[in-house]
Every structure is written in structure tokens, then in C-alpha cells.
mmCIF file of C-alpha atoms in Angstrom:
data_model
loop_
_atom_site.group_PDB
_atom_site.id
_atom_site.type_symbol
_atom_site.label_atom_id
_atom_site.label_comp_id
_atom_site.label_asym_id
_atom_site.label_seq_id
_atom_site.Cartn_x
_atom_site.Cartn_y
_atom_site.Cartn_z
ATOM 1 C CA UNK V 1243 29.687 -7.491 -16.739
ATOM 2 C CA UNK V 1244 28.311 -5.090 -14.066
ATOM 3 C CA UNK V 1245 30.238 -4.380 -10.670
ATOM 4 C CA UNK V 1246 27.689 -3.331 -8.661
ATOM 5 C CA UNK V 1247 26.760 -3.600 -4.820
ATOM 6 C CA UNK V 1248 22.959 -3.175 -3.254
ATOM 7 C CA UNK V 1249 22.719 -1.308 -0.471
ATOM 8 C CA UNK V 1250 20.135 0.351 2.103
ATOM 9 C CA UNK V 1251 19.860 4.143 1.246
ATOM 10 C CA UNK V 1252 21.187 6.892 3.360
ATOM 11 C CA UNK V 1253 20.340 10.649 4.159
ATOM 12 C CA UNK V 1254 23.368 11.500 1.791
ATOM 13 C CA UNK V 1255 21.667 9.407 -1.564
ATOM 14 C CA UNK V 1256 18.404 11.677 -1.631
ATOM 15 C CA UNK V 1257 19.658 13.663 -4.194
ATOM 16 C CA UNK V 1258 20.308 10.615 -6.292
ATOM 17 C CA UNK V 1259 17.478 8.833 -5.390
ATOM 18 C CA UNK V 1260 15.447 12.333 -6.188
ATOM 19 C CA UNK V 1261 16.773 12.235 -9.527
ATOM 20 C CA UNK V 1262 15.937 8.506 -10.476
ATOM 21 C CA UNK V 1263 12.618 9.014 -8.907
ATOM 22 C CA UNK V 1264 12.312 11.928 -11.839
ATOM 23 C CA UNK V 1265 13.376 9.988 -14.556
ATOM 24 C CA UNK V 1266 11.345 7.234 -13.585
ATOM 25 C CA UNK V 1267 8.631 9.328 -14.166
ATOM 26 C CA UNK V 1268 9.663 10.197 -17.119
ATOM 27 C CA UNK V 1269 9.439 6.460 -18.360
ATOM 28 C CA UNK V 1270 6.296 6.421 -17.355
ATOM 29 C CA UNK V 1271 4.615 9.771 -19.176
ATOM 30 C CA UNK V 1272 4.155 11.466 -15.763
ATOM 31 C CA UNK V 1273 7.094 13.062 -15.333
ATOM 32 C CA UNK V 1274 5.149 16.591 -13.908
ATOM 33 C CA UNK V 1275 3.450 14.914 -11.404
ATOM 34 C CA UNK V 1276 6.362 14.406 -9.306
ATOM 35 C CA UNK V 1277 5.831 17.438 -6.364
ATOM 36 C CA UNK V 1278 8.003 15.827 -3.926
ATOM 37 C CA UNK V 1279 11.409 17.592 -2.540
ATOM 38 C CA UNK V 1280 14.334 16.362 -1.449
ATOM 39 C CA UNK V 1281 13.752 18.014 2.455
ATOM 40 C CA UNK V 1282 10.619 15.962 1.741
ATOM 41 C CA UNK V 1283 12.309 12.753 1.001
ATOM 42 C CA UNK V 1284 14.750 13.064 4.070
ATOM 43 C CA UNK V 1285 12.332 14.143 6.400
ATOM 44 C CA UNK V 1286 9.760 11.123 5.674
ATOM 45 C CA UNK V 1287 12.410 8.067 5.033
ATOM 46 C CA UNK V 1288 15.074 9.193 8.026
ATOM 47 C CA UNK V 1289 13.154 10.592 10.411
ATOM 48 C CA UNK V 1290 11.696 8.772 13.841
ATOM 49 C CA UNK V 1291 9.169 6.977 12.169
ATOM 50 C CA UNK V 1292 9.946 6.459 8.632
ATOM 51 C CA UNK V 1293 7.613 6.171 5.995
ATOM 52 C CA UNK V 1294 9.567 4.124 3.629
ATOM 53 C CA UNK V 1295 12.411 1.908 2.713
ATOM 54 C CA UNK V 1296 14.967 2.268 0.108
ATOM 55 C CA UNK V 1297 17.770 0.282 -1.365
ATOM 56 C CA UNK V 1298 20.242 1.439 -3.708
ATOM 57 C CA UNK V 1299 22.515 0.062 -6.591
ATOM 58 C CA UNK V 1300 25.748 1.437 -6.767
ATOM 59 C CA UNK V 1301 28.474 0.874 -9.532
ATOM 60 C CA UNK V 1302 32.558 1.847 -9.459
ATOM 61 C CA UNK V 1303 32.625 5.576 -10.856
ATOM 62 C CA UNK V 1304 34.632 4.655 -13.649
ATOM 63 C CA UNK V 1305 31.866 2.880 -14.747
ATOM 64 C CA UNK V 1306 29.402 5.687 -15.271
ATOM 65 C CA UNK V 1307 30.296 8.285 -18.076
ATOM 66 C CA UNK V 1308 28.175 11.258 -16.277
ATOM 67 C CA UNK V 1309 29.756 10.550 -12.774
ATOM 68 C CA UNK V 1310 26.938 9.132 -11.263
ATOM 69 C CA UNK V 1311 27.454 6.278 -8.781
ATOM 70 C CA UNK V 1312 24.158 5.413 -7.828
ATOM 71 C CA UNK V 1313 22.202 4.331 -11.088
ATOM 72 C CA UNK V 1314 18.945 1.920 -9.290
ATOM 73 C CA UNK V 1315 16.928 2.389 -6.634
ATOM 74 C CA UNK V 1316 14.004 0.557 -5.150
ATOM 75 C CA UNK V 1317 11.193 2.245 -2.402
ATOM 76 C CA UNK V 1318 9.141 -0.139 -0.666
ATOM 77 C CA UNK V 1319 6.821 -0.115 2.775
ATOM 78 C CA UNK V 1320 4.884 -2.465 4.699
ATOM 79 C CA UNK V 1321 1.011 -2.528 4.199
ATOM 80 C CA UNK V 1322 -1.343 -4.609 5.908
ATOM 81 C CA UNK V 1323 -4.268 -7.212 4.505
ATOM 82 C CA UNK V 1324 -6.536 -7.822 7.407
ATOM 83 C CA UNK V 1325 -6.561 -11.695 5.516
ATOM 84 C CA UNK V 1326 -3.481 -12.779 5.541
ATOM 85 C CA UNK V 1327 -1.405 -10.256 7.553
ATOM 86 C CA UNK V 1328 2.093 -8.232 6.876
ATOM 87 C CA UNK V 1329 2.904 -7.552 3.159
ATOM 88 C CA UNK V 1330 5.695 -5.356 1.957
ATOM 89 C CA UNK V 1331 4.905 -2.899 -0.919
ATOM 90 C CA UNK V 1332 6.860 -2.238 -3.602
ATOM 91 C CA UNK V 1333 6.317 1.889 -4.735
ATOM 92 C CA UNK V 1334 9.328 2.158 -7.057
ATOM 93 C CA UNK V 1335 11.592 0.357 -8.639
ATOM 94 C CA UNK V 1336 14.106 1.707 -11.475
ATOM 95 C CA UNK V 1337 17.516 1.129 -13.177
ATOM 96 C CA UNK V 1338 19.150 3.403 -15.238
ATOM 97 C CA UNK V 1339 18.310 2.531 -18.862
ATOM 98 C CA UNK V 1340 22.442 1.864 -19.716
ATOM 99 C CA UNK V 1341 22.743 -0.198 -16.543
ATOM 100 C CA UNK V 1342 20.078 -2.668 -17.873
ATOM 101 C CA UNK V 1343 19.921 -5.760 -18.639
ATOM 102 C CA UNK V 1344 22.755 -6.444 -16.375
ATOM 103 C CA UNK V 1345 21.131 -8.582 -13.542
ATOM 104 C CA UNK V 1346 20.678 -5.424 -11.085
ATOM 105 C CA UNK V 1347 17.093 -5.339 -11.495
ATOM 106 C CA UNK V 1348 16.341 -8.695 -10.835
ATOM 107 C CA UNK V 1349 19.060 -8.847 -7.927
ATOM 108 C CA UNK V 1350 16.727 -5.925 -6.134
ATOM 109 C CA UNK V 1351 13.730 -8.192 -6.530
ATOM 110 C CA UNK V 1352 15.154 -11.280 -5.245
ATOM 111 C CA UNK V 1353 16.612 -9.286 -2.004
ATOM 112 C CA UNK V 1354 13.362 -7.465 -1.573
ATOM 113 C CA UNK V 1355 11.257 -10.916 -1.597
ATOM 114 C CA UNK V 1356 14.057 -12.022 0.713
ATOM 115 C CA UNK V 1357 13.427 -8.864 2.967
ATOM 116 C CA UNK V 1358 9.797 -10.139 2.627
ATOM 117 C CA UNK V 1359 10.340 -13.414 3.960
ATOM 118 C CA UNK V 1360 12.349 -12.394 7.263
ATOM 119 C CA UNK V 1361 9.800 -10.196 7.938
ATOM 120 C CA UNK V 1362 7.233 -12.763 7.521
ATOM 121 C CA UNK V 1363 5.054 -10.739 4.934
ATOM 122 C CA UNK V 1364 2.435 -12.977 3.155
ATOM 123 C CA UNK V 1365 2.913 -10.996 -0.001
ATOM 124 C CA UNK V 1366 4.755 -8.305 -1.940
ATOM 125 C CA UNK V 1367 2.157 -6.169 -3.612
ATOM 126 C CA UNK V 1368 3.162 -3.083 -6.066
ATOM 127 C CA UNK V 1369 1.366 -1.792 -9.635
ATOM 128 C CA UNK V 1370 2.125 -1.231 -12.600
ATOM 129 C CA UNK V 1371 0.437 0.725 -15.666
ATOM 130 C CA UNK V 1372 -1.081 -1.317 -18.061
ATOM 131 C CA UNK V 1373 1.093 -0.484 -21.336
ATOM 132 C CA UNK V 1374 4.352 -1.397 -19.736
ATOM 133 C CA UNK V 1375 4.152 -4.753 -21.394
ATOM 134 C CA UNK V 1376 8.177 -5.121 -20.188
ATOM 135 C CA UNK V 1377 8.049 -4.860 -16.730
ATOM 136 C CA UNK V 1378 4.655 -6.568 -16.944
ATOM 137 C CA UNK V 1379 6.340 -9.656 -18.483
ATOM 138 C CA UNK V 1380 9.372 -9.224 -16.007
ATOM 139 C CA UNK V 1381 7.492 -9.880 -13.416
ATOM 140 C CA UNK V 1382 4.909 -12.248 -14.514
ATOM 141 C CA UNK V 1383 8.310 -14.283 -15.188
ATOM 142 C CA UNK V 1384 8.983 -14.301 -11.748
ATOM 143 C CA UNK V 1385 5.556 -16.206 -10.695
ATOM 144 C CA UNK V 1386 3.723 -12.414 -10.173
ATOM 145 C CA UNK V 1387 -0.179 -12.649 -10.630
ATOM 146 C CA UNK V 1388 -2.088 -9.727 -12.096
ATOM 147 C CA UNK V 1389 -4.791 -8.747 -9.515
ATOM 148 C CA UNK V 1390 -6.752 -6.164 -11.557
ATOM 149 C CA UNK V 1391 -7.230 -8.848 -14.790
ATOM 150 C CA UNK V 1392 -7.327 -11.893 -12.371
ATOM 151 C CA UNK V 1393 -9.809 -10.707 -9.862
ATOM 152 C CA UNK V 1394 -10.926 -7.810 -11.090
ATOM 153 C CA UNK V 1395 -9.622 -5.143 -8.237
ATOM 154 C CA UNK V 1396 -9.343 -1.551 -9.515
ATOM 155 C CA UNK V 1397 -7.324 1.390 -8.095
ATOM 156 C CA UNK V 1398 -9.145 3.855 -6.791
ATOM 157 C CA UNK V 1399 -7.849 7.783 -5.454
ATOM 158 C CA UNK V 1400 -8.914 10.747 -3.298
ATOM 159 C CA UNK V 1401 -7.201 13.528 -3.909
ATOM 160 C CA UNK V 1402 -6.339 16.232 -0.843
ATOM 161 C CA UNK V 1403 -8.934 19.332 -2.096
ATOM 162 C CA UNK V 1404 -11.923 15.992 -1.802
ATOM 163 C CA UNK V 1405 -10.113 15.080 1.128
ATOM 164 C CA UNK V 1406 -10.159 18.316 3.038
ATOM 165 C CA UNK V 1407 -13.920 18.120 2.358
ATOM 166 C CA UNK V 1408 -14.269 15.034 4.170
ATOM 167 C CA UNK V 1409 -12.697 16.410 7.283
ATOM 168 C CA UNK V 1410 -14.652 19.655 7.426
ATOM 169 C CA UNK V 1411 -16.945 19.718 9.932
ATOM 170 C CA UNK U 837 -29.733 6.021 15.435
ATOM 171 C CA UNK U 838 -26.664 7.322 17.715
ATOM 172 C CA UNK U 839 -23.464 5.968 16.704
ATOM 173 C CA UNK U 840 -19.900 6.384 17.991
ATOM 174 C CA UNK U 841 -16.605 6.026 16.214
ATOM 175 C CA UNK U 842 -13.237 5.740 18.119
ATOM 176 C CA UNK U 843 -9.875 4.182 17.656
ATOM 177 C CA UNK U 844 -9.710 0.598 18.420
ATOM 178 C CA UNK U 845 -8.323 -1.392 21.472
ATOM 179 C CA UNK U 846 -6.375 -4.532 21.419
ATOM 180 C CA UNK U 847 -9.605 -6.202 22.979
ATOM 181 C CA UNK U 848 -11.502 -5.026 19.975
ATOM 182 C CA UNK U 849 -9.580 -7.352 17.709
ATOM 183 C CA UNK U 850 -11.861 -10.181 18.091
ATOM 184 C CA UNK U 851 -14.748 -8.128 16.930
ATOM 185 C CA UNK U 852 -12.984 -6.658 14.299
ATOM 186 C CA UNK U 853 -11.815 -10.218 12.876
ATOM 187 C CA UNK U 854 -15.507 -10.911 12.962
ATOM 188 C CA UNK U 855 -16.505 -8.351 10.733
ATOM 189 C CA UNK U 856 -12.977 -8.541 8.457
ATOM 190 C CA UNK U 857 -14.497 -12.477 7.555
ATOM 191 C CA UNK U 858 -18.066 -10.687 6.956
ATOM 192 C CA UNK U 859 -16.784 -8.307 4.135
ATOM 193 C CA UNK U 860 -14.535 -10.927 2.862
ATOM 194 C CA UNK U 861 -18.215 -13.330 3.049
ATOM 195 C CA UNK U 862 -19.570 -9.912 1.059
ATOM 196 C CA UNK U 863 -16.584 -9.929 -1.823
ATOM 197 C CA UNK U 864 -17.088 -13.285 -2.218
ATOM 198 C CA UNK U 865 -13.264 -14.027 -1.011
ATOM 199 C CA UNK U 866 -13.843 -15.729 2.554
ATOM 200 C CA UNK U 867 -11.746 -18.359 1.400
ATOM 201 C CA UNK U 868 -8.751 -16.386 1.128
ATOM 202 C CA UNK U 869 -9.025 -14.929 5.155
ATOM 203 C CA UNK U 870 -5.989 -16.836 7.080
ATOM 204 C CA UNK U 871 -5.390 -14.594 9.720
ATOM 205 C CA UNK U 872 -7.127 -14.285 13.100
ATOM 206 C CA UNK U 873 -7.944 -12.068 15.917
ATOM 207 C CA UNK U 874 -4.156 -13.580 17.254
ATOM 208 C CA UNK U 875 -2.171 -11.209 14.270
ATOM 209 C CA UNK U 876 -4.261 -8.311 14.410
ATOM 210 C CA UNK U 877 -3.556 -8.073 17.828
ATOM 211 C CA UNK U 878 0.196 -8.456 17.115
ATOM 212 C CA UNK U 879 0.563 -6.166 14.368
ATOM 213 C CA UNK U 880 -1.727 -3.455 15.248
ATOM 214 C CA UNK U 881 -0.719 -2.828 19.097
ATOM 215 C CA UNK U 882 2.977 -3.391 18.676
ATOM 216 C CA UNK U 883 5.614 -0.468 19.121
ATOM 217 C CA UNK U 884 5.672 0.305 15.350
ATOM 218 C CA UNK U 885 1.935 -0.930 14.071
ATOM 219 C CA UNK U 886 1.714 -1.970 10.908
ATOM 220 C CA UNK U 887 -1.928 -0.485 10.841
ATOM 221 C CA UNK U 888 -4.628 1.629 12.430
ATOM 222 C CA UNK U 889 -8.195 0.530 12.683
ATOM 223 C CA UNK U 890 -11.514 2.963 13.661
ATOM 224 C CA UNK U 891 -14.477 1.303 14.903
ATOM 225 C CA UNK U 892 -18.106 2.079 14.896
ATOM 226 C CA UNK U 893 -20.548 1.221 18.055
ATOM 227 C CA UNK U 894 -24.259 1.722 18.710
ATOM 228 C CA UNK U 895 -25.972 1.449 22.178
ATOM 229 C CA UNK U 896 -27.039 -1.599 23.775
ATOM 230 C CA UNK U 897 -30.585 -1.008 22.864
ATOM 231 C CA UNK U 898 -29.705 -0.601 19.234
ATOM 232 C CA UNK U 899 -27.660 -3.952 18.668
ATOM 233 C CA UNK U 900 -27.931 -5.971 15.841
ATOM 234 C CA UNK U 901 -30.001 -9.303 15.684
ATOM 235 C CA UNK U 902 -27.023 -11.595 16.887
ATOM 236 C CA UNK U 903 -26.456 -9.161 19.982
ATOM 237 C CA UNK U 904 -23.272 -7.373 18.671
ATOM 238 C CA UNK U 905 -23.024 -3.112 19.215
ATOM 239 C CA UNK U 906 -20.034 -2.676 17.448
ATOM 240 C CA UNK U 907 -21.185 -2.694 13.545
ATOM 241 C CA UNK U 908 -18.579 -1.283 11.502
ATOM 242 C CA UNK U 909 -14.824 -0.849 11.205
ATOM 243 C CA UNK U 910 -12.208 1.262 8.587
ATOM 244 C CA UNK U 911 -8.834 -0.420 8.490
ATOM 245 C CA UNK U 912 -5.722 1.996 7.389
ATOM 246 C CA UNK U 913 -2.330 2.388 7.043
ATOM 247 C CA UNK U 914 0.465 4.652 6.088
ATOM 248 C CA UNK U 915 2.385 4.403 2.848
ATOM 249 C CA UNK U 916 4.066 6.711 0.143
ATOM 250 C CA UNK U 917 4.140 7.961 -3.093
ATOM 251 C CA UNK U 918 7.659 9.337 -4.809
ATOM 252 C CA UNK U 919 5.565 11.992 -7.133
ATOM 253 C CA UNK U 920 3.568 13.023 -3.865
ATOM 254 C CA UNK U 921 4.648 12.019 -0.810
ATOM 255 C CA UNK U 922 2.876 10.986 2.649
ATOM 256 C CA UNK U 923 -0.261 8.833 1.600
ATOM 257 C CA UNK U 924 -2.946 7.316 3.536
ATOM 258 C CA UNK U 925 -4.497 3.712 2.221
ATOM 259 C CA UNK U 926 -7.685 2.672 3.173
ATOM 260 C CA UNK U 927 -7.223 -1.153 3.005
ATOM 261 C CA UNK U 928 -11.158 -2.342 4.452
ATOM 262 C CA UNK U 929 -13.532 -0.001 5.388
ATOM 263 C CA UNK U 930 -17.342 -2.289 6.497
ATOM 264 C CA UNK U 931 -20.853 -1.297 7.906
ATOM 265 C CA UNK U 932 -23.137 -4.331 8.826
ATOM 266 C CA UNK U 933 -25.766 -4.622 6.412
ATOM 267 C CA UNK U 934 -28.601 -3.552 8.392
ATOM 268 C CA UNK U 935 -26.863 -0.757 9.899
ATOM 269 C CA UNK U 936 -26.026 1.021 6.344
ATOM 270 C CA UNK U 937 -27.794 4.055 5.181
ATOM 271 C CA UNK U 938 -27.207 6.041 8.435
ATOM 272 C CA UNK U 939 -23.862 7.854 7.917
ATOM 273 C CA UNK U 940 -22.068 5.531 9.483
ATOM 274 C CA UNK U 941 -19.512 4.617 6.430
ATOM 275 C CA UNK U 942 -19.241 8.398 5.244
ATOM 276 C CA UNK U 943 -18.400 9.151 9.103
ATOM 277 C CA UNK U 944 -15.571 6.442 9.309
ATOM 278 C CA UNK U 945 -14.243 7.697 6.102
ATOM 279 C CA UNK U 946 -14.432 11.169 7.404
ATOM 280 C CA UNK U 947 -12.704 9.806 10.166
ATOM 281 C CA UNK U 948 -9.576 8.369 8.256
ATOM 282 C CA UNK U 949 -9.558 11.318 5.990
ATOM 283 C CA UNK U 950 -9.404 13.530 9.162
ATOM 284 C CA UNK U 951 -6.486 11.130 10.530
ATOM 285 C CA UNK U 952 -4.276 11.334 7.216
ATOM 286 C CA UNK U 953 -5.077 15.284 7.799
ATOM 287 C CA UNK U 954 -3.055 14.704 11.089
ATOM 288 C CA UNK U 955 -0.320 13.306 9.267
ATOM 289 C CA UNK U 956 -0.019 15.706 6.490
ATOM 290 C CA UNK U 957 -0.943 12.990 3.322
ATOM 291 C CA UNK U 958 -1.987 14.335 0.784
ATOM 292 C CA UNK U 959 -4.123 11.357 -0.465
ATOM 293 C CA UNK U 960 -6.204 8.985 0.391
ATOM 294 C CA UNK U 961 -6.538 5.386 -2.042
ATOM 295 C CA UNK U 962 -8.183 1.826 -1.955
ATOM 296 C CA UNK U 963 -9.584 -0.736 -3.829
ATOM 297 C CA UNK U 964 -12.624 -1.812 -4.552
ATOM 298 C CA UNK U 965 -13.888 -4.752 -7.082
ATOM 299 C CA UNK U 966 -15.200 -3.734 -10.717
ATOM 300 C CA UNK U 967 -18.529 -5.608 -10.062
ATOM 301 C CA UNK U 968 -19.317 -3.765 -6.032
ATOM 302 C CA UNK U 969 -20.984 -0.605 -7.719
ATOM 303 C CA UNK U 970 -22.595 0.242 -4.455
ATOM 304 C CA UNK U 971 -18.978 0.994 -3.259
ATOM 305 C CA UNK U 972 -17.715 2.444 -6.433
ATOM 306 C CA UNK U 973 -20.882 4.806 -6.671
ATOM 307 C CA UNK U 974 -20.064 5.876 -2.691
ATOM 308 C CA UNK U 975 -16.561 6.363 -3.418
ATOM 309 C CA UNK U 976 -16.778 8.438 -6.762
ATOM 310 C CA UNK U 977 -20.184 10.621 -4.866
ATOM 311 C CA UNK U 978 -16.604 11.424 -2.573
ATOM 312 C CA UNK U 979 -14.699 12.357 -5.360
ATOM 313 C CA UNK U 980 -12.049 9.240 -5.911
ATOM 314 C CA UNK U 981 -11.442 8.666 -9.441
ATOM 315 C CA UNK U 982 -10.390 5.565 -10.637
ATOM 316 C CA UNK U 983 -7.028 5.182 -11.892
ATOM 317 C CA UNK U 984 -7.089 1.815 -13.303
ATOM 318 C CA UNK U 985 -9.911 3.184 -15.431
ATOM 319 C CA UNK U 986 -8.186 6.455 -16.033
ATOM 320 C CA UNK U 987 -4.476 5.400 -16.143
ATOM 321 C CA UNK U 988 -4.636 1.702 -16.450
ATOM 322 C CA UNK U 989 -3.116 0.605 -13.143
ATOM 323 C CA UNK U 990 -2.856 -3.006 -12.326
ATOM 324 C CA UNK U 991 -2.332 -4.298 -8.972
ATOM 325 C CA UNK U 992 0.539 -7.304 -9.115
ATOM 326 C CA UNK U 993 1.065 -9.869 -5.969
ATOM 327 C CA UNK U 994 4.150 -11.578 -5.573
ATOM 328 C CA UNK U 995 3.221 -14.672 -2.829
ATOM 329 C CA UNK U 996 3.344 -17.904 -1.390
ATOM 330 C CA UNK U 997 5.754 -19.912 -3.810
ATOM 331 C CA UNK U 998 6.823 -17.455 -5.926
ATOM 332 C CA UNK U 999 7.780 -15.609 -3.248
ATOM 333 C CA UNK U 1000 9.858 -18.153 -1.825
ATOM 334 C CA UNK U 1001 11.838 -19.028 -4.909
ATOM 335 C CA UNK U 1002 12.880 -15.482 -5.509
ATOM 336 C CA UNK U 1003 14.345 -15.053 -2.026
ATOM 337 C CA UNK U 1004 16.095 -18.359 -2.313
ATOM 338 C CA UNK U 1005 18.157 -16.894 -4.909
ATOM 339 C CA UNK U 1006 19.013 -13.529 -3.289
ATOM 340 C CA UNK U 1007 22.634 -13.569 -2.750
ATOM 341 C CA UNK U 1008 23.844 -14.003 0.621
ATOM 342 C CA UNK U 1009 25.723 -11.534 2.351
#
């Protein structure tokens, strides 16, 4: 059984939480999308106005044959829906593949939705690609609906280049 | 037509929360709309905002039928992507109906695009329902692609209930 601990993230775990953010990617076929630094990372979750949140999952070194102490991270946000209010947004959420199936993953999501509640947020909102049937099924577990099949919403993107285009005058 | 975009005031909230239950009337959701004028006012003009709203006024001798001359609105907020960083999400973005066709929804999006500028994002995303082609078409003649099409993202909710029994169980420090 697991010894672990959740904690918030500080400036020293970007390295760490740069790394799981990578393999994460990884997982999910995307891996050379990932652009962000770590300056990037500390800059925009410890500055004055931060634009995320992060928790971490920590285990006893001796558990962890490569050293690492900090094998699960979730990065969430608040968002806003103009009909119901507050919502917090769940961007990442990963555990080391040997640290599975160990009760860390579902201990983030119960703190987050606890998060969510003394926050008063109507909601926790986050995707998820349609071929992960695992963490689809995790979470549909848990009570989650499925937006895009249920009521038909679909993800849409503007990338900077059309973006810039916008703004010219 | 002469129109005029600008950032909104607390005292624009109850004008906004108008127009939030009109789109909500237009996606055929109006049900779902819990929140009033009251929250908005709360959670937009508090120290840390939890979002920033652009509205769009015409003169007094332009107003629509029921007598209003502010006609459309573009809702926003802040939020971030590991693979990319700072990203700007356009959460509602509304022209009246008989005030469309004269720039005003390409200028608020302008607007927001302009604003996530500011903040050095380096994208802009919403959502918009599979059956409102009008706003697909618009959004893809900006260039957004869609990703659920593309990648197969699904949006998931976590609420009400659900919610509740998860955080029950979170252990207690």
C-alpha cells in the first residue's frame, strides 16, 4: 500500500511537475506539442496573479526506484459560466503509471471537488480525448456527465498567427 | 450604424444578465440559467475577478424595439494550457438578433483577441453546439478549428450531486 501525502505545489516542484506534464503528453500521443518552460511555469503559477493551481502527490523516496518523490500532479483554474456562476477547471491530471492503481488518483479528485465546494463552484469542468476509454470510465464512475455526447458541445480553437490577425488594425 | 465597445461596469451587470438569458433562450438552454445580475456583479468586480466582460452600445436613436442601446456582450476569462501556456477562453460572446450583420460580433472578438494579446496567450478557445452552424461557419471564416472534430475532445462536468459525494469523501486534514 502507497504512503503518499497531497500537497499544494511550490516554486521548487516545477521541474517535477514539468516532467509529468511531458509524460502526460506522452500518454496522450502529443507529446511535441508541449512548448511550455519551466521559467514559464513559475512565472504564470507563482507570480502576483497566478494563472493556475497545482497539487502534488508525493511518496517516501525509498519508494521510487529512479529517485523521484513527486510521481502525480493535478493543474486546475477557475472559469466562469455566466448560468450558474464559479466552476473550477480541471487542465491536468496524471499519476505515474507504477504509482497506479493505488488510490492517489482518486484521492486528487475527491480533494479537488472538495476545493470546489469551499469555493462554492457550481461545477468542475475538464476534457478528455475521446479514445481514453479509462479515464473516460474513471470518471463517468464518479457521477461525471459527457457534455460533447450529451448535449452536443464541441471544442473549438484559435490559434495565435489567426489571432494576431484579429487584433491588427 | 455606429457602435461602441468598452469594458463593462458593475452597473452593466443587469444588462448583461439580460442578454446572458437571451443566448441561453437562443441555445435552447434557458432552463439551465440560475444565476443573476447579483453574482455577476460579485464575481466580476471583486479584487481577483473570476471574468472579464466587453460590451457593445449603439446611440439612443439606434435602440432596439424594447428601448435597450446596449446590444451585445463577449464574456472571457483567463485559463491555461501545460503544452502552451497563458490561454484566453471565450465562454459567451452575443449580438441581438436584429443588430447582427454589422461587425459588431467580429469587433468584440477582435476585442478579446486584442485583450489576450495584452496578456501574452497564445490562444484563444470556446464552444459552440454541433447544430449552431451560423456560429461554427463565423468561427472557422476566423480560423478556429475544431478539436473535438479533429482530436476528439469531450467536455466532462462534474456537478450538483456528484460533486457533493466526492468531496464528502476527501480526507480531512
Amino acid at each position: 500500500m502507497a504512503n503518499f501525502i497531497l500537497r499544494k505545489a511550490e516554486p521548487s516542484d516545477v521541474s517535477d511537475i514539468m516532467r509529468l506534464i511531458k509524460e502526460l503528453a506522452k500518454f496522450e500521443e502529443m507529446e511535441e506539442k508541449v512548448v511550455l518552460t519551466e521559467k514559464d511555469l513559475l512565472e504564470d503559477g507563482f507570480g502576483d496573479h497566478p494563472f493556475y493551481h497545482c497539487l502534488v502527490a508525493e511518496v517516501p523516496k525509498v519508494q521510487s526506484p529512479e529517485g523521484y518523490t513527486v510521481i502525480g500532479f493535478a493543474m486546475y483554474y477557475f472559469t466562469y459560466d455566466p448560468w450558474i456562476g464559479k466552476l473550477l477547471y480541471l487542465e491536468d491530471f496524471y499519476v505515474m503509471q507504477e504509482f497506479r492503481g493505488l488510490g492517489i488518483g482518486s484521492q486528487i479528485l475527491k480533494v479537488l471537488s472538495e476545493t470546489a465546494m469551499k469555493t462554492r463552484c457550481s461545477g468542475m469542468h475538464f476534457i478528455v480525448a475521446e479514445n481514453n476509454t479509462k479515464s473516460i470510465e474513471f470518471y463517468k464512475r464518479r457521477g461525471a456527465a459527457d457534455l460533447s455526447s450529451a448535449e452536443g458541445w464541441r471544442l473549438f480553437e484559435i490559434e495565435k498567427e489567426d489571432l494576431l490577425k484579429m487584433t491588427a488594425k | 450604424m455606429h457602435f461602441k465597445l468598452r469594458a463593462a461596469t458593475k452597473e452593466d451587470c443587469k444588462e448583461i444578465s439580460r442578454m446572458i438569458l437571451e443566448l441561453a433562450v437562443y441555445e435552447k438552454m434557458s432552463d439551465q440559467v440560475k444565476i443573476s445580475h447579483e453574482e455577476l456583479e460579485r464575481d466580476g468586480f471583486c479584487q481577483n475577478p473570476f471574468f472579464e466582460c466587453l460590451v457593445a452600445e449603439v446611440h439612443e436613436e439606434d435602440k432596439a424595439k424594447e428601448g435597450f442601446t446596449m446590444v451585445g456582450y463577449a464574456l472571457y476569462f483567463y485559463t491555461y494550457s501545460t503544452w502552451k501556456g497563458r490561454s484566453v477562453y471565450l465562454e459567451d460572446l452575443y449580438v441581438m438578433p436584429e443588430f447582427r450583420g454589422k461587425g459588431i460580433g467580429k469587433g468584440l472578438l477582435g476585442k478579446v483577441a486584442e485583450m489576450g494579446k495584452k496578456e501574452q496567450c497564445v490562444r484563444l478557445q470556446l464552444s459552440v453546439l454541433e447544430w449552431n452552424t451560423p456560429s461554427r461557419d463565423f468561427y472557422a471564416a476566423k480560423g478556429a478549428l475544431d478539436l473535438t472534430d479533429n482530436e476528439g475532445w469531450h467536455f466532462i462536468r462534474f456537478d450538483g450531486q456528484n460533486l457533493d459525494n466526492l468531496a464528502n469523501e476527501a480526507p480531512k486534514d
